[in-house]
Amino acid sequence: MSPPKLPYPADESAALAADREPLRLESFLPYRLSILSEVVSRALSRIYSDRFGIAIPEWRVVATIGQYGKVTARDVGAHSHMHKTKVSRAVAALEALGYVARTPNPDDMRESFLELTPKGEAMYRELVPQARAFSDALLATLPAAAVADLDELLSRLQEAARQLGNPDTARTDASSTPD
């Protein structure tokens, strides 16, 4: 078996040389992805913030409920990768605006089911075509062949980040691969 692949140089001299070089954020992939995500999210938020008075976390809750129907806050957090506190605040804001309703889970009274109200459903139906058009406009800036490549690349980066972020998974995967 080969040793696990490390996300950093195994050679100490290479690591020391890298430490002397400044990190240039403009070319650092995690930074660039973060900035891209922020710019895209803010641009998309212009579609729903003025018209419906909701922010990015609220939109993600609405989009998740709209996609799956009746869900729990835990489901929303898992799907949207938002922290439970952010989900809770977003749900409370949406409830206050009349877009989301909670119903107790009879099997677990600590948990509630979330659903879009008729007002929330109307908002969702209005926003979905606009959100799709926004996504299509972004993708239209790429050559047609690059769209499928982008999807594959994003999936590969997401999986690589998961594995790099979980050393136990990375070690298991590396050690289970035959030489």
PDB file of C-alpha atoms in Angstrom:
ATOM      1  CA  MET A   1       0.000   0.000   0.000  1.00  0.00           C
ATOM      2  CA  SER A   2       1.179   3.494  -0.725  1.00  0.00           C
ATOM      3  CA  PRO A   3       1.115   6.185   1.974  1.00  0.00           C
ATOM      4  CA  PRO A   4      -1.792   8.634   1.914  1.00  0.00           C
ATOM      5  CA  LYS A   5      -1.405  11.650  -0.325  1.00  0.00           C
ATOM      6  CA  LEU A   6      -0.894  14.752   1.780  1.00  0.00           C
ATOM      7  CA  PRO A   7      -2.372  18.121   0.815  1.00  0.00           C
ATOM      8  CA  TYR A   8       1.000  19.716   1.627  1.00  0.00           C
ATOM      9  CA  PRO A   9       4.639  19.003   0.650  1.00  0.00           C
ATOM     10  CA  ALA A  10       6.172  16.032   2.450  1.00  0.00           C
ATOM     11  CA  ASP A  11       9.643  17.509   1.896  1.00  0.00           C
ATOM     12  CA  GLU A  12      10.448  19.876   4.771  1.00  0.00           C
ATOM     13  CA  SER A  13      12.702  22.104   2.657  1.00  0.00           C
ATOM     14  CA  ALA A  14       9.891  22.624   0.146  1.00  0.00           C
ATOM     15  CA  ALA A  15       7.540  23.528   3.002  1.00  0.00           C
ATOM     16  CA  LEU A  16      10.034  26.030   4.419  1.00  0.00           C
ATOM     17  CA  ALA A  17      10.574  27.635   1.000  1.00  0.00           C
ATOM     18  CA  ALA A  18       6.799  27.925   0.563  1.00  0.00           C
ATOM     19  CA  ASP A  19       6.535  29.629   3.950  1.00  0.00           C
ATOM     20  CA  ARG A  20       8.852  32.419   2.774  1.00  0.00           C
ATOM     21  CA  GLU A  21       6.662  33.205  -0.225  1.00  0.00           C
ATOM     22  CA  PRO A  22       3.616  35.348   0.474  1.00  0.00           C
ATOM     23  CA  LEU A  23       0.258  33.815  -0.272  1.00  0.00           C
ATOM     24  CA  ARG A  24      -1.223  35.677  -3.206  1.00  0.00           C
ATOM     25  CA  LEU A  25      -4.946  35.607  -2.619  1.00  0.00           C
ATOM     26  CA  GLU A  26      -5.728  36.608  -6.192  1.00  0.00           C
ATOM     27  CA  SER A  27      -4.446  33.227  -7.393  1.00  0.00           C
ATOM     28  CA  PHE A  28      -5.353  31.122  -4.316  1.00  0.00           C
ATOM     29  CA  LEU A  29      -8.163  28.779  -5.403  1.00  0.00           C
ATOM     30  CA  PRO A  30     -10.134  28.697  -2.111  1.00  0.00           C
ATOM     31  CA  TYR A  31     -10.146  32.509  -2.032  1.00  0.00           C
ATOM     32  CA  ARG A  32     -11.191  32.804  -5.677  1.00  0.00           C
ATOM     33  CA  LEU A  33     -14.029  30.315  -5.195  1.00  0.00           C
ATOM     34  CA  SER A  34     -15.187  32.180  -2.085  1.00  0.00           C
ATOM     35  CA  ILE A  35     -15.169  35.518  -3.892  1.00  0.00           C
ATOM     36  CA  LEU A  36     -16.990  34.046  -6.890  1.00  0.00           C
ATOM     37  CA  SER A  37     -19.626  32.551  -4.598  1.00  0.00           C
ATOM     38  CA  GLU A  38     -20.097  35.850  -2.790  1.00  0.00           C
ATOM     39  CA  VAL A  39     -20.318  37.908  -6.003  1.00  0.00           C
ATOM     40  CA  VAL A  40     -22.796  35.490  -7.591  1.00  0.00           C
ATOM     41  CA  SER A  41     -24.934  35.270  -4.430  1.00  0.00           C
ATOM     42  CA  ARG A  42     -25.074  39.052  -4.058  1.00  0.00           C
ATOM     43  CA  ALA A  43     -25.950  39.550  -7.721  1.00  0.00           C
ATOM     44  CA  LEU A  44     -28.706  36.927  -7.500  1.00  0.00           C
ATOM     45  CA  SER A  45     -29.997  38.473  -4.283  1.00  0.00           C
ATOM     46  CA  ARG A  46     -30.947  41.618  -6.172  1.00  0.00           C
ATOM     47  CA  ILE A  47     -33.738  39.573  -7.754  1.00  0.00           C
ATOM     48  CA  TYR A  48     -35.447  38.754  -4.451  1.00  0.00           C
ATOM     49  CA  SER A  49     -34.257  41.250  -1.842  1.00  0.00           C
ATOM     50  CA  ASP A  50     -36.021  44.391  -3.070  1.00  0.00           C
ATOM     51  CA  ARG A  51     -39.219  42.690  -4.189  1.00  0.00           C
ATOM     52  CA  PHE A  52     -39.698  40.310  -1.255  1.00  0.00           C
ATOM     53  CA  GLY A  53     -37.508  41.716   1.535  1.00  0.00           C
ATOM     54  CA  ILE A  54     -35.458  38.560   2.017  1.00  0.00           C
ATOM     55  CA  ALA A  55     -31.703  38.025   2.183  1.00  0.00           C
ATOM     56  CA  ILE A  56     -29.468  35.217   0.924  1.00  0.00           C
ATOM     57  CA  PRO A  57     -30.095  32.805   3.842  1.00  0.00           C
ATOM     58  CA  GLU A  58     -33.868  33.282   3.540  1.00  0.00           C
ATOM     59  CA  TRP A  59     -33.709  32.608  -0.201  1.00  0.00           C
ATOM     60  CA  ARG A  60     -31.787  29.381   0.439  1.00  0.00           C
ATOM     61  CA  VAL A  61     -34.443  28.250   2.921  1.00  0.00           C
ATOM     62  CA  VAL A  62     -37.251  29.100   0.481  1.00  0.00           C
ATOM     63  CA  ALA A  63     -35.429  27.368  -2.389  1.00  0.00           C
ATOM     64  CA  THR A  64     -34.880  24.228  -0.306  1.00  0.00           C
ATOM     65  CA  ILE A  65     -38.479  24.065   0.887  1.00  0.00           C
ATOM     66  CA  GLY A  66     -39.663  24.804  -2.643  1.00  0.00           C
ATOM     67  CA  GLN A  67     -37.570  21.935  -3.968  1.00  0.00           C
ATOM     68  CA  TYR A  68     -38.484  19.335  -1.344  1.00  0.00           C
ATOM     69  CA  GLY A  69     -41.805  20.424   0.177  1.00  0.00           C
ATOM     70  CA  LYS A  70     -42.236  19.749   3.887  1.00  0.00           C
ATOM     71  CA  VAL A  71     -38.799  19.638   5.565  1.00  0.00           C
ATOM     72  CA  THR A  72     -37.175  20.245   8.931  1.00  0.00           C
ATOM     73  CA  ALA A  73     -34.680  22.992   9.719  1.00  0.00           C
ATOM     74  CA  ARG A  74     -32.052  20.247   9.977  1.00  0.00           C
ATOM     75  CA  ASP A  75     -32.904  19.168   6.416  1.00  0.00           C
ATOM     76  CA  VAL A  76     -32.517  22.756   5.222  1.00  0.00           C
ATOM     77  CA  GLY A  77     -29.139  23.073   6.931  1.00  0.00           C
ATOM     78  CA  ALA A  78     -27.862  19.821   5.453  1.00  0.00           C
ATOM     79  CA  HIS A  79     -29.047  20.711   1.949  1.00  0.00           C
ATOM     80  CA  SER A  80     -27.872  24.324   1.956  1.00  0.00           C
ATOM     81  CA  HIS A  81     -24.705  23.845   4.055  1.00  0.00           C
ATOM     82  CA  MET A  82     -25.850  26.600   6.405  1.00  0.00           C
ATOM     83  CA  HIS A  83     -25.212  26.544  10.145  1.00  0.00           C
ATOM     84  CA  LYS A  84     -28.273  25.737  12.252  1.00  0.00           C
ATOM     85  CA  THR A  85     -28.237  29.227  13.811  1.00  0.00           C
ATOM     86  CA  LYS A  86     -28.377  30.866  10.396  1.00  0.00           C
ATOM     87  CA  VAL A  87     -31.182  28.518   9.320  1.00  0.00           C
ATOM     88  CA  SER A  88     -33.116  29.267  12.512  1.00  0.00           C
ATOM     89  CA  ARG A  89     -32.827  33.046  12.010  1.00  0.00           C
ATOM     90  CA  ALA A  90     -33.814  32.764   8.354  1.00  0.00           C
ATOM     91  CA  VAL A  91     -36.847  30.618   9.200  1.00  0.00           C
ATOM     92  CA  ALA A  92     -37.919  33.083  11.903  1.00  0.00           C
ATOM     93  CA  ALA A  93     -37.663  35.983   9.437  1.00  0.00           C
ATOM     94  CA  LEU A  94     -39.602  34.078   6.767  1.00  0.00           C
ATOM     95  CA  GLU A  95     -42.257  33.130   9.296  1.00  0.00           C
ATOM     96  CA  ALA A  96     -42.607  36.771  10.380  1.00  0.00           C
ATOM     97  CA  LEU A  97     -43.035  37.786   6.720  1.00  0.00           C
ATOM     98  CA  GLY A  98     -45.675  35.096   6.214  1.00  0.00           C
ATOM     99  CA  TYR A  99     -43.696  33.017   3.705  1.00  0.00           C
ATOM    100  CA  VAL A 100     -43.090  29.932   5.860  1.00  0.00           C
ATOM    101  CA  ALA A 101     -45.229  28.061   8.393  1.00  0.00           C
ATOM    102  CA  ARG A 102     -44.054  25.637  11.069  1.00  0.00           C
ATOM    103  CA  THR A 103     -45.981  22.624  12.284  1.00  0.00           C
ATOM    104  CA  PRO A 104     -44.799  20.478  15.192  1.00  0.00           C
ATOM    105  CA  ASN A 105     -43.393  17.057  14.438  1.00  0.00           C
ATOM    106  CA  PRO A 106     -45.682  14.687  16.386  1.00  0.00           C
ATOM    107  CA  ASP A 107     -42.849  12.133  16.591  1.00  0.00           C
ATOM    108  CA  ASP A 108     -40.328  14.618  18.013  1.00  0.00           C
ATOM    109  CA  MET A 109     -41.709  17.739  19.702  1.00  0.00           C
ATOM    110  CA  ARG A 110     -38.253  19.358  19.635  1.00  0.00           C
ATOM    111  CA  GLU A 111     -38.534  19.570  15.872  1.00  0.00           C
ATOM    112  CA  SER A 112     -40.917  21.311  13.490  1.00  0.00           C
ATOM    113  CA  PHE A 113     -41.798  20.799   9.868  1.00  0.00           C
ATOM    114  CA  LEU A 114     -41.416  23.797   7.580  1.00  0.00           C
ATOM    115  CA  GLU A 115     -43.638  24.486   4.594  1.00  0.00           C
ATOM    116  CA  LEU A 116     -44.184  27.412   2.288  1.00  0.00           C
ATOM    117  CA  THR A 117     -47.417  29.255   2.932  1.00  0.00           C
ATOM    118  CA  PRO A 118     -49.564  30.207  -0.080  1.00  0.00           C
ATOM    119  CA  LYS A 119     -47.762  33.577  -0.005  1.00  0.00           C
ATOM    120  CA  GLY A 120     -44.407  31.746   0.087  1.00  0.00           C
ATOM    121  CA  GLU A 121     -45.433  29.467  -2.765  1.00  0.00           C
ATOM    122  CA  ALA A 122     -46.418  32.483  -4.869  1.00  0.00           C
ATOM    123  CA  MET A 123     -43.037  34.080  -4.160  1.00  0.00           C
ATOM    124  CA  TYR A 124     -41.232  30.840  -5.053  1.00  0.00           C
ATOM    125  CA  ARG A 125     -43.167  30.466  -8.330  1.00  0.00           C
ATOM    126  CA  GLU A 126     -42.276  34.052  -9.244  1.00  0.00           C
ATOM    127  CA  LEU A 127     -38.599  33.738  -8.332  1.00  0.00           C
ATOM    128  CA  VAL A 128     -37.739  30.351  -9.843  1.00  0.00           C
ATOM    129  CA  PRO A 129     -37.906  31.479 -13.503  1.00  0.00           C
ATOM    130  CA  GLN A 130     -35.853  34.566 -12.631  1.00  0.00           C
ATOM    131  CA  ALA A 131     -33.260  32.487 -10.759  1.00  0.00           C
ATOM    132  CA  ARG A 132     -33.039  30.059 -13.686  1.00  0.00           C
ATOM    133  CA  ALA A 133     -32.641  32.960 -16.125  1.00  0.00           C
ATOM    134  CA  PHE A 134     -29.848  34.370 -13.933  1.00  0.00           C
ATOM    135  CA  SER A 135     -28.073  30.985 -13.938  1.00  0.00           C
ATOM    136  CA  ASP A 136     -28.547  30.634 -17.687  1.00  0.00           C
ATOM    137  CA  ALA A 137     -27.112  34.127 -18.252  1.00  0.00           C
ATOM    138  CA  LEU A 138     -24.017  33.218 -16.231  1.00  0.00           C
ATOM    139  CA  LEU A 139     -23.534  29.990 -18.153  1.00  0.00           C
ATOM    140  CA  ALA A 140     -24.103  31.779 -21.472  1.00  0.00           C
ATOM    141  CA  THR A 141     -20.803  33.604 -20.912  1.00  0.00           C
ATOM    142  CA  LEU A 142     -19.001  30.264 -21.362  1.00  0.00           C
ATOM    143  CA  PRO A 143     -18.427  28.318 -24.559  1.00  0.00           C
ATOM    144  CA  ALA A 144     -21.071  25.573 -24.836  1.00  0.00           C
ATOM    145  CA  ALA A 145     -18.499  22.786 -24.412  1.00  0.00           C
ATOM    146  CA  ALA A 146     -17.216  24.357 -21.196  1.00  0.00           C
ATOM    147  CA  VAL A 147     -20.582  24.127 -19.399  1.00  0.00           C
ATOM    148  CA  ALA A 148     -20.411  20.338 -18.985  1.00  0.00           C
ATOM    149  CA  ASP A 149     -16.721  20.618 -18.089  1.00  0.00           C
ATOM    150  CA  LEU A 150     -17.549  23.209 -15.437  1.00  0.00           C
ATOM    151  CA  ASP A 151     -20.148  20.931 -13.872  1.00  0.00           C
ATOM    152  CA  GLU A 152     -17.667  18.065 -13.720  1.00  0.00           C
ATOM    153  CA  LEU A 153     -14.877  20.280 -12.378  1.00  0.00           C
ATOM    154  CA  LEU A 154     -17.085  21.719  -9.652  1.00  0.00           C
ATOM    155  CA  SER A 155     -18.142  18.208  -8.602  1.00  0.00           C
ATOM    156  CA  ARG A 156     -14.533  17.041  -8.505  1.00  0.00           C
ATOM    157  CA  LEU A 157     -13.397  20.062  -6.482  1.00  0.00           C
ATOM    158  CA  GLN A 158     -16.270  19.631  -4.035  1.00  0.00           C
ATOM    159  CA  GLU A 159     -15.411  15.972  -3.483  1.00  0.00           C
ATOM    160  CA  ALA A 160     -11.684  16.707  -3.162  1.00  0.00           C
ATOM    161  CA  ALA A 161     -12.420  19.416  -0.581  1.00  0.00           C
ATOM    162  CA  ARG A 162     -14.605  16.987   1.382  1.00  0.00           C
ATOM    163  CA  GLN A 163     -11.818  14.447   1.461  1.00  0.00           C
ATOM    164  CA  LEU A 164      -9.120  16.983   2.313  1.00  0.00           C
ATOM    165  CA  GLY A 165     -11.327  18.344   5.076  1.00  0.00           C
ATOM    166  CA  ASN A 166     -11.833  14.895   6.568  1.00  0.00           C
ATOM    167  CA  PRO A 167      -8.428  13.250   7.109  1.00  0.00           C
ATOM    168  CA  ASP A 168     -10.044   9.970   8.241  1.00  0.00           C
ATOM    169  CA  THR A 169     -11.876   9.634   4.914  1.00  0.00           C
ATOM    170  CA  ALA A 170      -8.788  10.591   2.918  1.00  0.00           C
ATOM    171  CA  ARG A 171      -6.621   8.043   4.775  1.00  0.00           C
ATOM    172  CA  THR A 172      -9.231   5.307   4.373  1.00  0.00           C
ATOM    173  CA  ASP A 173      -9.609   6.009   0.664  1.00  0.00           C
ATOM    174  CA  ALA A 174      -5.857   6.168   0.066  1.00  0.00           C
ATOM    175  CA  SER A 175      -5.096   3.047   2.057  1.00  0.00           C
ATOM    176  CA  SER A 176      -7.850   1.031   0.393  1.00  0.00           C
ATOM    177  CA  THR A 177      -6.473   1.728  -3.092  1.00  0.00           C
ATOM    178  CA  PRO A 178      -4.283  -1.114  -4.378  1.00  0.00           C
ATOM    179  CA  ASP A 179      -0.743  -0.257  -5.500  1.00  0.00           C
TER     180      ASP A 179
END
